[in-house]
XYZ file of C-alpha atoms in Angstrom:
336
model
C 28.953 58.716 -7.180
C 29.844 55.055 -6.726
C 27.029 52.716 -5.834
C 27.307 51.129 -2.378
C 28.892 47.685 -2.403
C 26.396 44.877 -2.125
C 26.914 43.068 1.191
C 28.122 39.491 0.951
C 25.352 36.937 1.085
C 25.381 34.845 4.260
C 24.152 31.343 4.898
C 21.274 32.840 6.916
C 20.242 34.997 3.948
C 20.390 31.966 1.659
C 18.147 30.136 4.101
C 15.678 33.048 4.267
C 15.431 33.366 0.487
C 15.012 29.586 0.069
C 12.445 29.395 2.871
C 14.418 26.866 4.914
C 16.515 26.858 8.082
C 20.211 27.711 8.039
C 20.884 24.200 9.385
C 19.244 22.824 6.236
C 21.471 25.006 4.061
C 24.481 23.747 6.020
C 23.408 20.166 5.336
C 23.051 21.083 1.639
C 26.680 22.202 1.467
C 27.786 19.050 3.275
C 26.072 17.093 0.464
C 23.721 15.410 2.928
C 21.742 12.811 0.981
C 18.743 13.003 3.357
C 17.587 16.341 1.927
C 14.373 16.090 -0.055
C 14.745 16.858 -3.779
C 12.275 19.755 -3.519
C 14.273 21.305 -0.669
C 17.547 20.852 -2.536
C 16.005 22.463 -5.636
C 14.933 25.576 -3.689
C 18.429 26.047 -2.284
C 19.925 25.392 -5.716
C 17.972 28.317 -7.171
C 19.278 30.766 -4.574
C 22.855 29.483 -4.743
C 22.927 29.721 -8.531
C 21.203 33.125 -8.693
C 23.705 34.751 -6.331
C 26.696 32.470 -7.081
C 26.930 31.849 -3.346
C 29.863 29.961 -1.881
C 30.173 29.116 1.809
C 32.786 31.021 3.801
C 35.264 28.219 4.378
C 37.553 30.345 6.535
C 34.764 31.237 8.942
C 33.615 27.640 9.016
C 37.094 26.401 9.870
C 37.329 28.855 12.789
C 34.030 27.580 14.184
C 34.604 23.881 13.637
C 38.406 23.693 13.714
C 38.208 22.089 10.293
C 40.334 23.521 7.485
C 38.206 22.139 4.635
C 41.481 21.623 2.816
C 42.816 18.447 1.232
C 46.185 17.725 -0.355
C 47.436 15.584 -3.216
C 51.091 14.577 -3.008
C 53.342 13.457 -5.847
C 57.111 12.982 -6.163
C 59.111 16.086 -7.021
C 61.640 14.002 -8.976
C 59.202 12.884 -11.678
C 58.968 14.702 -14.995
C 55.475 13.271 -15.514
C 52.359 15.209 -14.589
C 49.007 13.366 -14.459
C 47.077 16.508 -15.408
C 43.777 14.858 -16.319
C 43.591 12.899 -13.065
C 44.501 15.991 -11.040
C 41.845 18.142 -12.716
C 39.152 15.549 -12.045
C 40.264 15.053 -8.436
C 40.308 18.817 -7.888
C 36.803 19.181 -9.283
C 35.542 16.354 -7.056
C 37.132 17.982 -4.002
C 35.532 21.341 -4.755
C 32.158 19.686 -5.347
C 32.544 18.133 -1.905
C 33.100 21.535 -0.287
C 36.891 21.250 0.032
C 39.798 23.271 -1.241
C 42.687 21.335 -2.698
C 46.413 21.868 -2.986
C 48.999 19.810 -4.863
C 52.226 19.206 -2.942
C 55.419 17.797 -4.451
C 57.530 15.831 -1.996
C 61.212 15.044 -2.515
C 63.330 12.016 -1.738
C 62.932 8.257 -1.753
C 59.705 6.537 -0.632
C 60.709 6.671 3.042
C 61.596 10.370 2.878
C 58.347 11.131 1.081
C 56.411 9.244 3.742
C 58.037 11.370 6.449
C 57.103 14.527 4.557
C 53.502 13.333 4.192
C 53.316 12.647 7.932
C 54.638 16.146 8.624
C 51.920 17.580 6.404
C 49.303 15.380 8.082
C 50.327 16.665 11.499
C 50.525 20.327 10.501
C 46.831 21.004 11.012
C 46.662 22.522 7.529
C 44.781 19.697 5.801
C 42.092 17.194 6.747
C 43.208 14.438 4.404
C 45.916 13.515 1.912
C 45.732 11.647 -1.389
C 49.070 10.185 -2.473
C 49.526 9.246 -6.115
C 52.540 7.054 -5.362
C 53.242 4.263 -2.826
C 54.153 5.323 0.708
C 56.060 3.448 3.386
C 53.620 4.573 6.035
C 51.436 3.053 8.726
C 47.996 4.652 8.261
C 47.403 4.516 12.030
C 50.401 6.810 12.547
C 48.752 9.662 10.661
C 46.417 12.105 12.466
C 44.386 12.570 9.260
C 43.324 10.038 6.611
C 45.914 9.191 3.958
C 44.671 7.419 0.818
C 47.034 5.965 -1.803
C 45.644 5.612 -5.332
C 47.781 2.576 -6.201
C 47.809 3.581 -9.877
C 51.381 4.897 -10.110
C 54.863 3.822 -9.072
C 57.514 6.004 -7.419
C 58.231 7.749 -10.741
C 54.538 8.302 -11.621
C 54.617 5.516 -14.192
C 51.288 3.739 -14.522
C 50.841 0.438 -12.676
C 47.935 -1.831 -11.748
C 44.809 -0.686 -13.624
C 46.770 1.864 -15.664
C 49.081 -0.941 -16.794
C 46.227 -3.246 -17.831
C 47.042 -4.385 -21.360
C 43.932 -6.457 -22.086
C 42.733 -4.042 -24.832
C 45.722 -5.176 -26.931
C 44.057 -8.584 -27.167
C 40.831 -6.958 -28.367
C 42.740 -4.845 -30.905
C 44.556 -7.836 -32.413
C 41.341 -9.874 -32.499
C 39.495 -7.039 -34.247
C 42.233 -6.572 -36.843
C 42.319 -10.329 -37.436
C 38.536 -10.284 -37.986
C 39.140 -7.788 -40.813
C 41.550 -10.221 -42.430
C 44.945 -9.052 -41.180
C 47.462 -11.855 -40.699
C 50.926 -10.210 -40.416
C 51.382 -7.847 -37.475
C 54.087 -5.544 -36.141
C 54.293 -4.110 -32.613
C 56.153 -0.905 -31.715
C 56.705 -1.085 -27.959
C 57.521 1.517 -25.348
C 60.390 1.666 -22.873
C 60.451 -1.673 -21.068
C 61.139 0.021 -17.729
C 57.403 0.771 -17.747
C 55.000 -1.951 -16.585
C 52.414 -0.771 -19.111
C 54.855 -1.188 -22.012
C 55.975 -4.634 -20.823
C 52.381 -5.774 -20.381
C 51.276 -4.567 -23.830
C 54.189 -6.351 -25.465
C 53.415 -9.558 -23.574
C 49.694 -9.528 -24.398
C 50.488 -8.759 -28.048
C 52.824 -11.754 -28.314
C 50.441 -14.075 -26.464
C 47.472 -13.083 -28.640
C 49.435 -13.479 -31.872
C 50.446 -16.989 -30.810
C 46.962 -17.957 -29.609
C 45.337 -16.886 -32.882
C 48.098 -18.493 -35.010
C 48.881 -15.144 -36.622
C 52.294 -13.932 -37.791
C 54.294 -11.235 -36.017
C 57.055 -9.611 -38.013
C 58.540 -8.715 -34.650
C 58.606 -6.105 -31.903
C 60.486 -2.809 -32.183
C 61.569 -1.502 -28.778
C 60.820 2.209 -28.867
C 60.836 5.016 -26.334
C 57.253 6.366 -26.492
C 58.225 9.066 -29.016
C 56.857 9.726 -32.534
C 60.430 9.374 -33.801
C 60.628 5.782 -32.537
C 57.421 4.950 -34.405
C 58.690 6.626 -37.545
C 62.068 4.878 -37.412
C 60.500 1.464 -36.770
C 58.243 1.636 -39.829
C 60.907 3.168 -42.070
C 63.123 0.243 -41.084
C 60.701 -2.416 -42.304
C 61.995 -4.096 -45.469
C 59.976 -4.031 -48.665
C 57.865 -7.150 -48.991
C 57.707 -7.744 -45.229
C 53.979 -8.394 -45.541
C 52.999 -6.299 -42.519
C 49.440 -4.964 -42.825
C 48.664 -4.197 -39.143
C 50.729 -2.094 -36.750
C 49.937 -1.999 -33.026
C 51.721 0.945 -31.399
C 52.242 1.408 -27.667
C 50.767 4.929 -27.617
C 49.370 7.622 -29.896
C 52.679 9.474 -30.286
C 54.371 6.330 -31.556
C 51.363 5.536 -33.755
C 51.413 8.978 -35.388
C 55.104 8.543 -36.165
C 54.288 5.162 -37.664
C 51.520 6.633 -39.843
C 53.828 9.379 -41.097
C 56.523 6.832 -42.004
C 54.002 4.614 -43.799
C 52.774 7.553 -45.871
C 56.378 8.576 -46.598
C 56.944 5.080 -48.012
C 53.929 5.454 -50.271
C 51.764 3.093 -48.213
C 48.111 3.924 -47.881
C 46.711 4.148 -44.361
C 44.521 2.158 -43.994
C 44.533 0.831 -47.563
C 47.895 -0.928 -47.270
C 48.511 -0.890 -43.519
C 46.292 -0.289 -40.475
C 47.603 1.458 -37.356
C 46.346 1.447 -33.756
C 47.569 3.732 -30.953
C 46.759 4.132 -27.270
C 45.699 7.112 -25.054
C 43.203 8.975 -27.286
C 45.374 12.082 -27.524
C 43.492 15.088 -28.890
C 45.886 15.511 -31.831
C 45.122 11.960 -32.932
C 41.417 12.763 -33.183
C 42.111 15.624 -35.602
C 44.903 13.969 -37.586
C 44.401 12.916 -41.205
C 43.577 10.082 -41.100
C 42.083 10.174 -37.591
C 43.892 7.723 -35.321
C 42.333 4.530 -33.968
C 43.234 4.241 -30.307
C 42.390 3.237 -26.736
C 40.732 5.925 -24.609
C 41.835 5.867 -20.957
C 39.410 7.418 -18.485
C 41.927 8.996 -16.107
C 39.229 11.424 -15.001
C 37.283 8.519 -13.503
C 40.358 7.516 -11.533
C 40.751 11.031 -10.154
C 37.104 11.283 -9.138
C 37.052 7.841 -7.549
C 40.286 8.383 -5.603
C 39.041 11.704 -4.259
C 35.699 10.121 -3.320
C 37.587 7.568 -1.208
C 39.534 10.312 0.548
C 36.457 12.452 1.237
C 34.627 9.428 2.644
C 37.583 8.726 4.950
C 37.697 12.360 6.098
C 33.979 12.327 6.872
C 34.151 8.954 8.608
C 31.844 7.406 6.025
C 32.125 3.956 4.422
C 34.417 3.828 1.426
C 32.492 3.829 -1.877
C 32.353 0.383 -3.501
C 34.879 -0.331 -6.252
C 33.443 0.618 -9.660
C 32.376 -2.151 -12.008
C 33.965 -0.744 -15.134
C 37.113 -0.677 -17.201
C 38.897 2.624 -17.653
C 39.949 1.542 -21.166
C 37.764 1.785 -24.263
C 38.784 0.957 -27.849
C 37.950 3.563 -30.499
C 38.102 2.628 -34.183
C 38.728 5.590 -36.490
C 40.186 6.155 -39.950
C 43.580 4.449 -39.600
C 42.033 0.967 -39.529
C 40.446 -1.041 -42.330
C 40.716 -4.380 -44.148
C 44.098 -5.424 -45.571
C 44.798 -4.973 -49.283
C 42.897 -7.222 -51.656
C 44.578 -10.572 -52.121
C 46.168 -10.622 -48.661
C 43.369 -12.598 -46.968
C-alpha cells in the first residue's frame, strides 16, 4: 500500500516550526535586512531541512505581483553571454524572482517596441536589457534597466572593452627582459579588439620597445596559428600578446610546430581565461574577466528598481585580472 503523500509545507507551518510569525517568514523571503541574525538562522534551518520554497503563484494572486523578471537580447546575434546570464539568473532566484530570457528581433527601435509590449503585458515586473534601447524609461509601466556592456550585436563595449590590462601585460613582459613584441589582434569591428590594439601600440611606444607588427586576425585559433607561422626566421620576437585565448592557443601551437619553446623561446599571453587554456600544456597565461560579477550587479540594479529601493552603488573593482601561467617566462639567454 502506498504511503500517503506528505502535504506541502506552507509559510504558516514554516513559521510554527521556526517559532516566529508568518509575517516574519514573509520578510525573510523578501530578503528584509532588518531581521535579526538569530531569527534568520532559525528560519534558515527549517527552510533547508524541508527544502521549502514560497508558492510564487499564490503570492502573485494575492499581491498582483508576478515575481517574474525578464532579460532581453537581440535575436540576430550569434553570441550568447552564458556566464553573465547564469549569474543574473542566480541573483534573480536568490531575490525571490523567476527569470525568463527573451530574444527580440529587429533594429534598436523595433526591439524597444517589443520590450515595451512585454513591459505592458503584466507578465513581468522588470526587464533587464543587455543591449541599448531607444526607449524613454518613463514610458514603461515596469522598470527597464540596460546593462550598457554590449552593443546591438552583443559585442562587448564600455567596461567589457577596457583594454588597460594590455598595458600591464606588456610592462610585465618587459620586466622579464622581453624587447621585441608581436600582437595578434581580433576583428576591428569590435571595440574591444580596437582598444587592445591601440593600448598595445601606445605601451610599446611609451616603453621604447620594438613591435614586429600587428596581425589582424578574426578571434579564431587558426588566425593565431597563421600569424605565428608567417613570422620570418630571425624576426627576434620573444613575446606574443594575443587578443583572446583561442588566438593565443593557435599561436602556441604554431610556435611549437616551428620548434620554438614556449616559454623558453617565446612567451604568449591570451585573454578570457577559457577553461581549455587552464588545462593546456603549457597552461595559458591570460586575463580573467569576471562576467559573473556583471550579471549579479545588473540584476541587483533591476531588483532594486522593482522594489523601489535605491540603486546599489557602483562597485569599486575591475572585472579584469591578469593570470600568469606556464606560457610566460624570461626571453632566451643573450636577448636581454
